[in-house]
Amino acid sequence: MSDSTTDGGCGTDPRGPFTGDGTRAVRAGLPESVKHEPTLPGPVFAAHFHLPGDPTGPYTYGRDENPTWTLLEQAIGELEAPGQDGAETLVFASGMAAISSVLFSQLRAGDTVVLPDDGYQVLPLVRTQLEAYGIEVRTAPTGGDAQLDVLDGARLLWIETPSNPGLDVCDVRRLAEAAHARGALVAVDNTLATPLGQRPLELGADFAVASGTKQLTGHGDILLGYVVGRDAEAMAAVRRWRKIVGAIPGPMEAWLAHRSIATLQLRVDRQNATALTLAQALRERTEVTGLRYPGLPDDPSHRVASQQMRRFGCVVSFTLPTRARADRFLDALRLVDAATSFGGVRSTAERRGRWGGDAVPEGFIRFSVGAEDPADLVADVLHALDETAA
Ligand SMILES: *Cc1c(COP(=O)(O)O)cnc(C)c1O
């Protein structure tokens, strides 16, 4: 250990000279460099740790702490809350584990929570469970900051922006100010944007919560979730919930996630740029309606998105005239896997109405743009549209 050098963390210190997103992503969460040790230590597989005497941390039992999580939590914290020393990050087994941990640790019987009515498709199930525990649930759409109208008396405001799959955007600063004025906490689901797209804590949120299953890790091979928060007491309750429920990521998943974050800026910039190119190409097609991409200058979300986002995501949504046409279009694609989820390096698309639940037209397509060559991908989409015309 005497060969330890101290250059390991400097590239990730947001107050230091290196603040580019690519630099921060490749160095995020790396431990101080130690001669003969790997740059990113491998996953630590341990249910328990040597612990003679009084049981003090950092590492006691594998449901409470794991060194592989610690490095991943540092990495995510550096991206979500650079320079915010008080912010704490916790990783979870999935996005839903992270979301549930905030909701169920912060709310009590008799409390009121405001959810979006156009958010992630599992939220209605969450609603039923919250109501079973005596929590009042109100909902309002994401667009137009409509959640403002139902905030009175709420204990927690849950925001999802851009919303999935409708891609509406709300003004996080405005909603957070209004919620705080009423004594409510604010959580933002940051899954679609990723921390390189927007940083909810800087916009006034108390919690940034996300599924790391999507673009954060980007390969469609792991499930992961996280919560970043700045209130120590609130985060202690989230941590306690993770321990009670055991909603913990495996060390292998945590390590793969950390490895994947190194390429976050490369993937996000490539995928998001292609998403804009694809949206522009789709705009020229007469059979396409309801085209949404927050990065399109004339998209209804664009004005607010430009104020609070630095990148606009890799998801494009649009509607084809009928369910049959949408199904034939999906079949005719050669570079795009018919699959749910989004954010992966391989493009995926699905007819969202097949799940039920989302209030979308039958021909509504959610398209996740991958890292293929933009010209190849756009050509494949236009070919599939031509092939299935009339
Ligand atoms: C996928 C998703 C979730 C749930 O994440 P899992 O990792 O699948 O549990 C939550 N919110 C949004 C916006 C999502 O897209």
Short mmCIF file of C-alpha atoms and ligand atoms in Angstrom, two decimals:
data_model
loop_
_atom_site.label_atom_id
_atom_site.label_comp_id
_atom_site.label_asym_id
_atom_site.label_seq_id
_atom_site.Cartn_x
_atom_site.Cartn_y
_atom_site.Cartn_z
CA MET A 1 0.00 0.00 0.00
CA SER A 2 2.97 2.32 0.41
CA ASP A 3 3.02 2.67 -3.36
CA SER A 4 -0.34 4.36 -3.26
CA THR A 5 -0.46 7.50 -5.33
CA THR A 6 -3.00 10.24 -5.01
CA ASP A 7 -3.86 11.01 -8.60
CA GLY A 8 -6.73 8.53 -8.71
CA GLY A 9 -9.59 10.81 -7.85
CA CYS A 10 -8.52 14.16 -9.24
CA GLY A 11 -10.20 13.75 -12.60
CA THR A 12 -13.53 13.22 -10.91
CA ASP A 13 -13.37 16.19 -8.54
CA PRO A 14 -15.88 18.61 -10.05
CA ARG A 15 -13.98 21.48 -8.45
CA GLY A 16 -10.83 20.28 -10.15
CA PRO A 17 -9.78 21.14 -13.68
CA PHE A 18 -11.51 18.21 -15.41
CA THR A 19 -15.25 18.66 -15.61
CA GLY A 20 -16.12 17.26 -19.04
CA ASP A 21 -18.84 14.60 -18.97
CA GLY A 22 -16.69 12.06 -20.83
CA THR A 23 -13.84 12.52 -18.38
CA ARG A 24 -16.15 12.30 -15.40
CA ALA A 25 -17.82 9.17 -16.79
CA VAL A 26 -14.59 7.23 -17.42
CA ARG A 27 -13.20 8.10 -13.97
CA ALA A 28 -16.41 8.05 -11.94
CA GLY A 29 -16.10 6.17 -8.68
CA LEU A 30 -12.58 4.85 -9.24
CA PRO A 31 -10.64 4.25 -6.05
CA GLU A 32 -7.31 5.88 -5.46
CA SER A 33 -4.71 4.17 -7.61
CA VAL A 34 -2.60 1.57 -5.84
CA LYS A 35 0.39 -0.07 -7.49
CA HIS A 36 -0.40 -3.60 -8.73
CA GLU A 37 -4.11 -3.17 -8.04
CA PRO A 38 -6.63 -3.00 -10.90
CA THR A 39 -8.11 0.34 -11.93
CA LEU A 40 -11.61 -0.87 -11.17
CA PRO A 41 -11.45 -3.66 -8.57
CA GLY A 42 -13.48 -6.75 -9.46
CA PRO A 43 -16.78 -7.70 -7.84
CA VAL A 44 -16.58 -8.68 -4.19
CA PHE A 45 -18.65 -11.82 -3.61
CA ALA A 46 -19.34 -11.98 0.09
CA ALA A 47 -22.36 -12.77 2.22
CA HIS A 48 -20.38 -11.85 5.34
CA PHE A 49 -17.07 -10.22 6.14
CA HIS A 50 -14.52 -11.05 8.83
CA LEU A 51 -15.89 -9.29 11.88
CA PRO A 52 -14.33 -10.14 15.23
CA GLY A 53 -15.30 -8.08 18.26
CA ASP A 54 -17.85 -5.28 18.15
CA PRO A 55 -19.80 -5.32 14.87
CA THR A 56 -18.90 -1.96 13.36
CA GLY A 57 -18.86 -1.04 9.66
CA PRO A 58 -18.07 -0.40 6.91
CA TYR A 59 -18.55 -4.05 5.92
CA THR A 60 -20.39 -6.48 8.16
CA TYR A 61 -23.10 -8.39 6.31
CA GLY A 62 -23.78 -8.58 2.57
CA ARG A 63 -27.34 -7.25 2.69
CA ASP A 64 -26.18 -4.03 4.36
CA GLU A 65 -22.99 -3.09 2.51
CA ASN A 66 -20.67 -4.32 -0.19
CA PRO A 67 -17.43 -2.69 -1.44
CA THR A 68 -18.55 -3.13 -5.06
CA TRP A 69 -21.72 -1.16 -4.33
CA THR A 70 -19.68 1.50 -2.57
CA LEU A 71 -17.64 2.24 -5.70
CA LEU A 72 -20.75 2.21 -7.92
CA GLU A 73 -22.57 4.51 -5.49
CA GLN A 74 -19.63 6.90 -5.62
CA ALA A 75 -19.71 6.82 -9.41
CA ILE A 76 -23.43 7.53 -9.67
CA GLY A 77 -23.15 10.24 -7.01
CA GLU A 78 -20.39 11.98 -8.96
CA LEU A 79 -22.64 12.10 -12.02
CA GLU A 80 -25.95 12.98 -10.34
CA ALA A 81 -24.66 15.38 -7.71
CA PRO A 82 -21.17 16.63 -8.60
CA GLY A 83 -19.76 18.84 -5.88
CA GLN A 84 -22.68 18.24 -3.51
CA ASP A 85 -20.76 16.84 -0.56
CA GLY A 86 -23.87 16.04 1.47
CA ALA A 87 -25.50 13.92 -1.22
CA GLU A 88 -25.73 10.19 -0.59
CA THR A 89 -26.31 7.43 -3.17
CA LEU A 90 -27.82 3.99 -2.64
CA VAL A 91 -28.02 1.27 -5.30
CA PHE A 92 -30.86 -1.22 -5.59
CA ALA A 93 -31.79 -4.44 -7.36
CA SER A 94 -33.93 -2.60 -9.92
CA GLY A 95 -35.50 0.74 -10.69
CA MET A 96 -38.74 -0.39 -9.05
CA ALA A 97 -36.83 -1.39 -5.90
CA ALA A 98 -35.40 2.15 -5.77
CA ILE A 99 -38.77 3.82 -6.44
CA SER A 100 -40.58 1.69 -3.86
CA SER A 101 -37.89 2.36 -1.29
CA VAL A 102 -38.43 6.10 -1.50
CA LEU A 103 -42.23 5.90 -1.52
CA PHE A 104 -42.61 3.32 1.23
CA SER A 105 -39.90 4.73 3.49
CA GLN A 106 -41.13 8.34 3.28
CA LEU A 107 -44.92 7.90 3.42
CA ARG A 108 -47.14 6.90 6.33
CA ALA A 109 -50.86 6.12 6.63
CA GLY A 110 -52.74 9.38 6.33
CA ASP A 111 -50.11 11.03 4.08
CA THR A 112 -50.86 12.22 0.55
CA VAL A 113 -48.59 11.61 -2.43
CA VAL A 114 -48.86 13.11 -5.92
CA LEU A 115 -47.87 10.80 -8.80
CA PRO A 116 -47.89 11.44 -12.55
CA ASP A 117 -50.80 9.79 -14.36
CA ASP A 118 -48.67 9.23 -17.48
CA GLY A 119 -45.56 7.76 -15.87
CA TYR A 120 -43.94 4.36 -15.83
CA GLN A 121 -46.49 1.59 -16.31
CA VAL A 122 -45.93 -0.04 -12.89
CA LEU A 123 -46.96 3.13 -11.01
CA PRO A 124 -50.68 2.17 -11.04
CA LEU A 125 -49.75 -1.06 -9.22
CA VAL A 126 -47.73 0.99 -6.75
CA ARG A 127 -50.77 3.21 -6.30
CA THR A 128 -52.92 0.25 -5.30
CA GLN A 129 -50.35 -0.82 -2.72
CA LEU A 130 -49.95 2.70 -1.30
CA GLU A 131 -53.73 2.99 -0.96
CA ALA A 132 -53.86 -0.39 0.79
CA TYR A 133 -51.54 1.17 3.41
CA GLY A 134 -53.86 4.14 3.92
CA ILE A 135 -51.90 6.63 1.81
CA GLU A 136 -53.92 9.00 -0.37
CA VAL A 137 -52.73 9.04 -3.99
CA ARG A 138 -53.48 11.90 -6.36
CA THR A 139 -52.43 11.94 -9.98
CA ALA A 140 -52.11 14.57 -12.70
CA PRO A 141 -50.42 14.68 -16.11
CA THR A 142 -46.76 15.58 -16.53
CA GLY A 143 -47.36 18.10 -19.32
CA GLY A 144 -48.29 21.67 -18.47
CA ASP A 145 -46.98 21.21 -14.89
CA ALA A 146 -50.49 19.96 -14.07
CA GLN A 147 -49.28 18.35 -10.84
CA LEU A 148 -49.14 21.90 -9.41
CA ASP A 149 -52.93 21.89 -9.11
CA VAL A 150 -53.10 18.90 -6.75
CA LEU A 151 -50.18 19.68 -4.40
CA ASP A 152 -52.02 21.11 -1.42
CA GLY A 153 -51.47 18.98 1.65
CA ALA A 154 -49.13 16.53 -0.11
CA ARG A 155 -46.17 15.03 1.71
CA LEU A 156 -44.34 13.89 -1.43
CA LEU A 157 -44.40 14.91 -5.09
CA TRP A 158 -43.27 12.28 -7.60
CA ILE A 159 -42.14 13.65 -10.97
CA GLU A 160 -41.19 11.71 -14.08
CA THR A 161 -39.69 13.91 -16.78
CA PRO A 162 -39.45 13.24 -19.66
CA SER A 163 -42.39 10.93 -19.04
CA ASN A 164 -42.29 7.38 -20.33
CA PRO A 165 -43.60 6.70 -22.95
CA GLY A 166 -45.34 10.02 -23.83
CA LEU A 167 -42.18 12.18 -23.59
CA ASP A 168 -43.90 15.13 -21.94
CA VAL A 169 -41.67 17.36 -19.85
CA CYS A 170 -42.49 19.39 -16.75
CA ASP A 171 -40.62 22.27 -15.15
CA VAL A 172 -38.79 20.63 -12.23
CA ARG A 173 -37.66 23.93 -10.65
CA ARG A 174 -41.17 25.34 -10.70
CA LEU A 175 -42.78 22.18 -9.30
CA ALA A 176 -40.08 21.75 -6.64
CA GLU A 177 -40.49 25.32 -5.42
CA ALA A 178 -44.25 24.93 -5.17
CA ALA A 179 -43.93 21.58 -3.40
CA HIS A 180 -41.35 22.88 -0.92
CA ALA A 181 -43.51 25.92 -0.17
CA ARG A 182 -46.16 23.42 0.97
CA GLY A 183 -43.68 21.34 2.97
CA ALA A 184 -43.61 18.44 0.52
CA LEU A 185 -40.56 16.46 -0.55
CA VAL A 186 -39.80 16.07 -4.26
CA ALA A 187 -38.51 13.00 -6.10
CA VAL A 188 -37.66 12.92 -9.81
CA ASP A 189 -37.49 9.72 -11.86
CA ASN A 190 -34.38 10.44 -13.92
CA THR A 191 -34.34 7.17 -15.87
CA LEU A 192 -34.95 8.50 -19.34
CA ALA A 193 -32.64 11.50 -19.17
CA THR A 194 -29.74 9.82 -17.29
CA PRO A 195 -27.57 12.06 -15.08
CA LEU A 196 -25.82 13.34 -18.22
CA GLY A 197 -29.18 14.59 -19.48
CA GLN A 198 -30.39 16.31 -16.33
CA ARG A 199 -29.45 16.59 -12.66
CA PRO A 200 -32.65 16.76 -10.59
CA LEU A 201 -30.94 17.70 -7.31
CA GLU A 202 -29.56 20.85 -8.95
CA LEU A 203 -33.09 21.65 -10.13
CA GLY A 204 -34.34 21.53 -6.54
CA ALA A 205 -35.42 17.90 -6.08
CA ASP A 206 -34.74 16.10 -2.82
CA PHE A 207 -34.29 12.72 -4.51
CA ALA A 208 -33.06 11.67 -7.95
CA VAL A 209 -34.31 8.13 -8.49
CA ALA A 210 -33.75 5.96 -11.54
CA SER A 211 -33.70 2.61 -13.20
CA GLY A 212 -30.11 1.84 -14.11
CA THR A 213 -31.48 -0.94 -16.31
CA LYS A 214 -31.89 1.48 -19.20
CA GLN A 215 -29.40 3.90 -20.74
CA LEU A 216 -27.27 4.31 -17.61
CA THR A 217 -25.85 0.83 -18.10
CA GLY A 218 -26.96 0.56 -21.71
CA HIS A 219 -26.40 -3.06 -22.70
CA GLY A 220 -29.74 -4.61 -21.88
CA ASP A 221 -28.12 -7.24 -19.66
CA ILE A 222 -28.67 -6.12 -16.07
CA LEU A 223 -31.35 -4.69 -13.81
CA LEU A 224 -30.35 -1.95 -11.40
CA GLY A 225 -31.77 1.04 -9.59
CA TYR A 226 -30.51 3.94 -7.50
CA VAL A 227 -31.57 6.76 -5.23
CA VAL A 228 -29.51 9.92 -4.69
CA GLY A 229 -30.65 12.28 -1.95
CA ARG A 230 -29.25 15.16 0.04
CA ASP A 231 -31.30 14.92 3.25
CA ALA A 232 -29.41 12.64 5.65
CA GLU A 233 -32.49 11.70 7.67
CA ALA A 234 -34.59 10.89 4.61
CA MET A 235 -31.75 8.84 3.13
CA ALA A 236 -31.31 6.94 6.40
CA ALA A 237 -34.95 5.84 6.04
CA VAL A 238 -34.34 4.77 2.42
CA ARG A 239 -31.28 2.80 3.52
CA ARG A 240 -33.26 1.15 6.31
CA TRP A 241 -35.94 0.17 3.77
CA ARG A 242 -33.31 -1.44 1.52
CA LYS A 243 -32.07 -3.43 4.49
CA ILE A 244 -35.58 -4.50 5.57
CA VAL A 245 -36.71 -5.52 2.10
CA GLY A 246 -33.34 -6.78 0.91
CA ALA A 247 -33.78 -5.12 -2.48
CA ILE A 248 -30.05 -5.27 -3.17
CA PRO A 249 -28.09 -5.66 -6.41
CA GLY A 250 -25.77 -8.64 -6.79
CA PRO A 251 -22.06 -7.73 -6.78
CA MET A 252 -21.69 -8.90 -10.39
CA GLU A 253 -24.50 -6.61 -11.55
CA ALA A 254 -23.05 -3.72 -9.57
CA TRP A 255 -19.63 -4.24 -11.11
CA LEU A 256 -21.00 -4.57 -14.65
CA ALA A 257 -22.95 -1.36 -14.10
CA HIS A 258 -19.83 0.49 -12.98
CA ARG A 259 -17.88 -0.81 -15.96
CA SER A 260 -20.71 0.27 -18.26
CA ILE A 261 -20.83 3.80 -16.88
CA ALA A 262 -17.32 4.38 -18.26
CA THR A 263 -18.88 4.57 -21.75
CA LEU A 264 -21.98 6.53 -20.70
CA GLN A 265 -21.03 9.77 -22.40
CA LEU A 266 -20.02 7.99 -25.63
CA ARG A 267 -23.24 5.99 -25.77
CA VAL A 268 -25.52 8.85 -24.76
CA ASP A 269 -24.04 11.31 -27.23
CA ARG A 270 -24.17 8.81 -30.09
CA GLN A 271 -27.63 7.47 -29.32
CA ASN A 272 -29.20 10.85 -28.61
CA ALA A 273 -27.74 12.46 -31.74
CA THR A 274 -29.13 9.60 -33.82
CA ALA A 275 -32.50 9.93 -32.05
CA LEU A 276 -32.69 13.53 -33.27
CA THR A 277 -31.70 12.48 -36.78
CA LEU A 278 -34.35 9.76 -36.77
CA ALA A 279 -37.01 12.15 -35.46
CA GLN A 280 -36.15 14.59 -38.25
CA ALA A 281 -36.50 11.82 -40.83
CA LEU A 282 -39.83 10.66 -39.37
CA ARG A 283 -41.16 14.21 -39.48
CA GLU A 284 -41.10 14.02 -43.28
CA ARG A 285 -43.37 10.95 -43.37
CA THR A 286 -47.07 11.45 -43.92
CA GLU A 287 -48.09 8.17 -42.22
CA VAL A 288 -46.38 9.26 -38.99
CA THR A 289 -48.43 11.29 -36.51
CA GLY A 290 -47.91 12.32 -32.89
CA LEU A 291 -44.14 12.38 -33.33
CA ARG A 292 -42.42 13.28 -30.05
CA TYR A 293 -38.78 13.95 -29.28
CA PRO A 294 -37.90 16.65 -26.73
CA GLY A 295 -34.83 17.57 -28.77
CA LEU A 296 -36.89 18.61 -31.82
CA PRO A 297 -37.09 22.42 -31.74
CA ASP A 298 -40.83 22.38 -32.46
CA ASP A 299 -41.69 19.62 -29.96
CA PRO A 300 -44.13 20.75 -27.25
CA SER A 301 -41.55 19.67 -24.62
CA HIS A 302 -38.61 21.48 -26.17
CA ARG A 303 -38.80 24.86 -24.44
CA VAL A 304 -38.87 23.51 -20.88
CA ALA A 305 -36.53 20.64 -21.76
CA SER A 306 -33.92 23.14 -23.03
CA GLN A 307 -34.05 24.98 -19.70
CA GLN A 308 -33.34 21.96 -17.53
CA MET A 309 -31.82 19.25 -19.74
CA ARG A 310 -28.40 19.05 -21.29
CA ARG A 311 -29.30 16.08 -23.50
CA PHE A 312 -32.72 14.94 -24.66
CA GLY A 313 -32.62 11.15 -24.46
CA CYS A 314 -32.60 8.27 -26.92
CA VAL A 315 -36.34 7.57 -27.06
CA VAL A 316 -38.52 8.74 -29.94
CA SER A 317 -42.24 8.06 -29.96
CA PHE A 318 -44.72 8.25 -32.82
CA THR A 319 -47.96 6.76 -34.06
CA LEU A 320 -48.67 4.78 -37.20
CA PRO A 321 -52.22 4.76 -38.63
CA THR A 322 -53.30 1.34 -37.35
CA ARG A 323 -52.27 -1.45 -35.04
CA ALA A 324 -51.74 -3.72 -38.06
CA ARG A 325 -49.48 -1.21 -39.77
CA ALA A 326 -47.47 -0.79 -36.57
CA ASP A 327 -47.04 -4.56 -36.23
CA ARG A 328 -45.97 -4.92 -39.88
CA PHE A 329 -43.53 -2.03 -39.47
CA LEU A 330 -41.92 -3.66 -36.44
CA ASP A 331 -41.64 -6.96 -38.34
CA ALA A 332 -40.02 -5.27 -41.32
CA LEU A 333 -37.22 -3.69 -39.29
CA ARG A 334 -33.93 -5.56 -39.62
CA LEU A 335 -31.63 -3.63 -37.29
CA VAL A 336 -34.15 -3.06 -34.54
CA ASP A 337 -35.11 -5.74 -32.03
CA ALA A 338 -38.77 -6.05 -31.15
CA ALA A 339 -38.42 -5.68 -27.40
CA THR A 340 -39.48 -3.55 -24.48
CA SER A 341 -37.19 -1.41 -22.32
CA PHE A 342 -34.95 1.29 -23.80
CA GLY A 343 -31.53 2.84 -23.67
CA GLY A 344 -29.48 -0.10 -24.95
CA VAL A 345 -26.72 0.00 -27.56
CA ARG A 346 -28.91 -2.10 -29.87
CA SER A 347 -32.05 -0.29 -31.04
CA THR A 348 -35.37 -1.68 -29.84
CA ALA A 349 -38.96 -0.77 -30.59
CA GLU A 350 -42.39 -1.91 -29.55
CA ARG A 351 -46.05 -1.17 -30.00
CA ARG A 352 -46.68 0.15 -26.55
CA GLY A 353 -50.41 -0.57 -26.57
CA ARG A 354 -49.72 -4.31 -26.45
CA TRP A 355 -49.17 -4.04 -22.68
CA GLY A 356 -52.38 -2.18 -21.91
CA GLY A 357 -52.10 0.43 -19.18
CA ASP A 358 -50.55 3.34 -21.06
CA ALA A 359 -53.11 5.73 -22.55
CA VAL A 360 -51.68 5.55 -26.07
CA PRO A 361 -53.18 4.93 -29.55
CA GLU A 362 -53.08 1.37 -30.95
CA GLY A 363 -50.43 2.33 -33.51
CA PHE A 364 -48.18 4.06 -30.93
CA ILE A 365 -44.52 3.04 -31.23
CA ARG A 366 -41.87 3.64 -28.57
CA PHE A 367 -38.53 3.57 -30.36
CA SER A 368 -35.25 3.35 -28.46
CA VAL A 369 -32.32 4.46 -30.57
CA GLY A 370 -29.13 2.44 -30.19
CA ALA A 371 -25.52 2.99 -31.17
CA GLU A 372 -25.74 1.70 -34.76
CA ASP A 373 -24.45 3.94 -37.54
CA PRO A 374 -27.08 6.67 -37.92
CA ALA A 375 -27.33 6.25 -41.71
CA ASP A 376 -27.92 2.49 -41.39
CA LEU A 377 -30.57 2.91 -38.74
CA VAL A 378 -32.49 5.66 -40.52
CA ALA A 379 -32.31 3.67 -43.78
CA ASP A 380 -33.72 0.61 -42.01
CA VAL A 381 -36.61 2.59 -40.53
CA LEU A 382 -37.48 4.30 -43.83
CA HIS A 383 -37.24 0.96 -45.65
CA ALA A 384 -39.63 -0.64 -43.13
CA LEU A 385 -42.07 2.25 -43.55
CA ASP A 386 -41.93 2.01 -47.35
CA GLU A 387 -42.22 -1.77 -47.30
CA THR A 388 -45.39 -1.67 -45.22
CA ALA A 389 -47.08 1.29 -46.89
CA ALA A 390 -50.73 0.75 -47.99
C1 LIG B 1 -37.90 0.93 -16.54
C2 LIG B 1 -38.34 2.08 -15.73
C3 LIG B 1 -38.55 1.95 -14.36
C4 LIG B 1 -38.41 0.62 -13.64
O1 LIG B 1 -37.10 0.15 -13.67
P1 LIG B 1 -36.73 -1.41 -13.51
O2 LIG B 1 -35.24 -1.39 -13.49
O3 LIG B 1 -37.34 -2.12 -14.67
O4 LIG B 1 -37.33 -1.85 -12.22
C5 LIG B 1 -38.94 3.07 -13.66
N1 LIG B 1 -39.12 4.26 -14.25
C6 LIG B 1 -38.94 4.43 -15.57
C7 LIG B 1 -39.14 5.77 -16.18
C8 LIG B 1 -38.54 3.34 -16.35
O5 LIG B 1 -38.38 3.51 -17.66
#
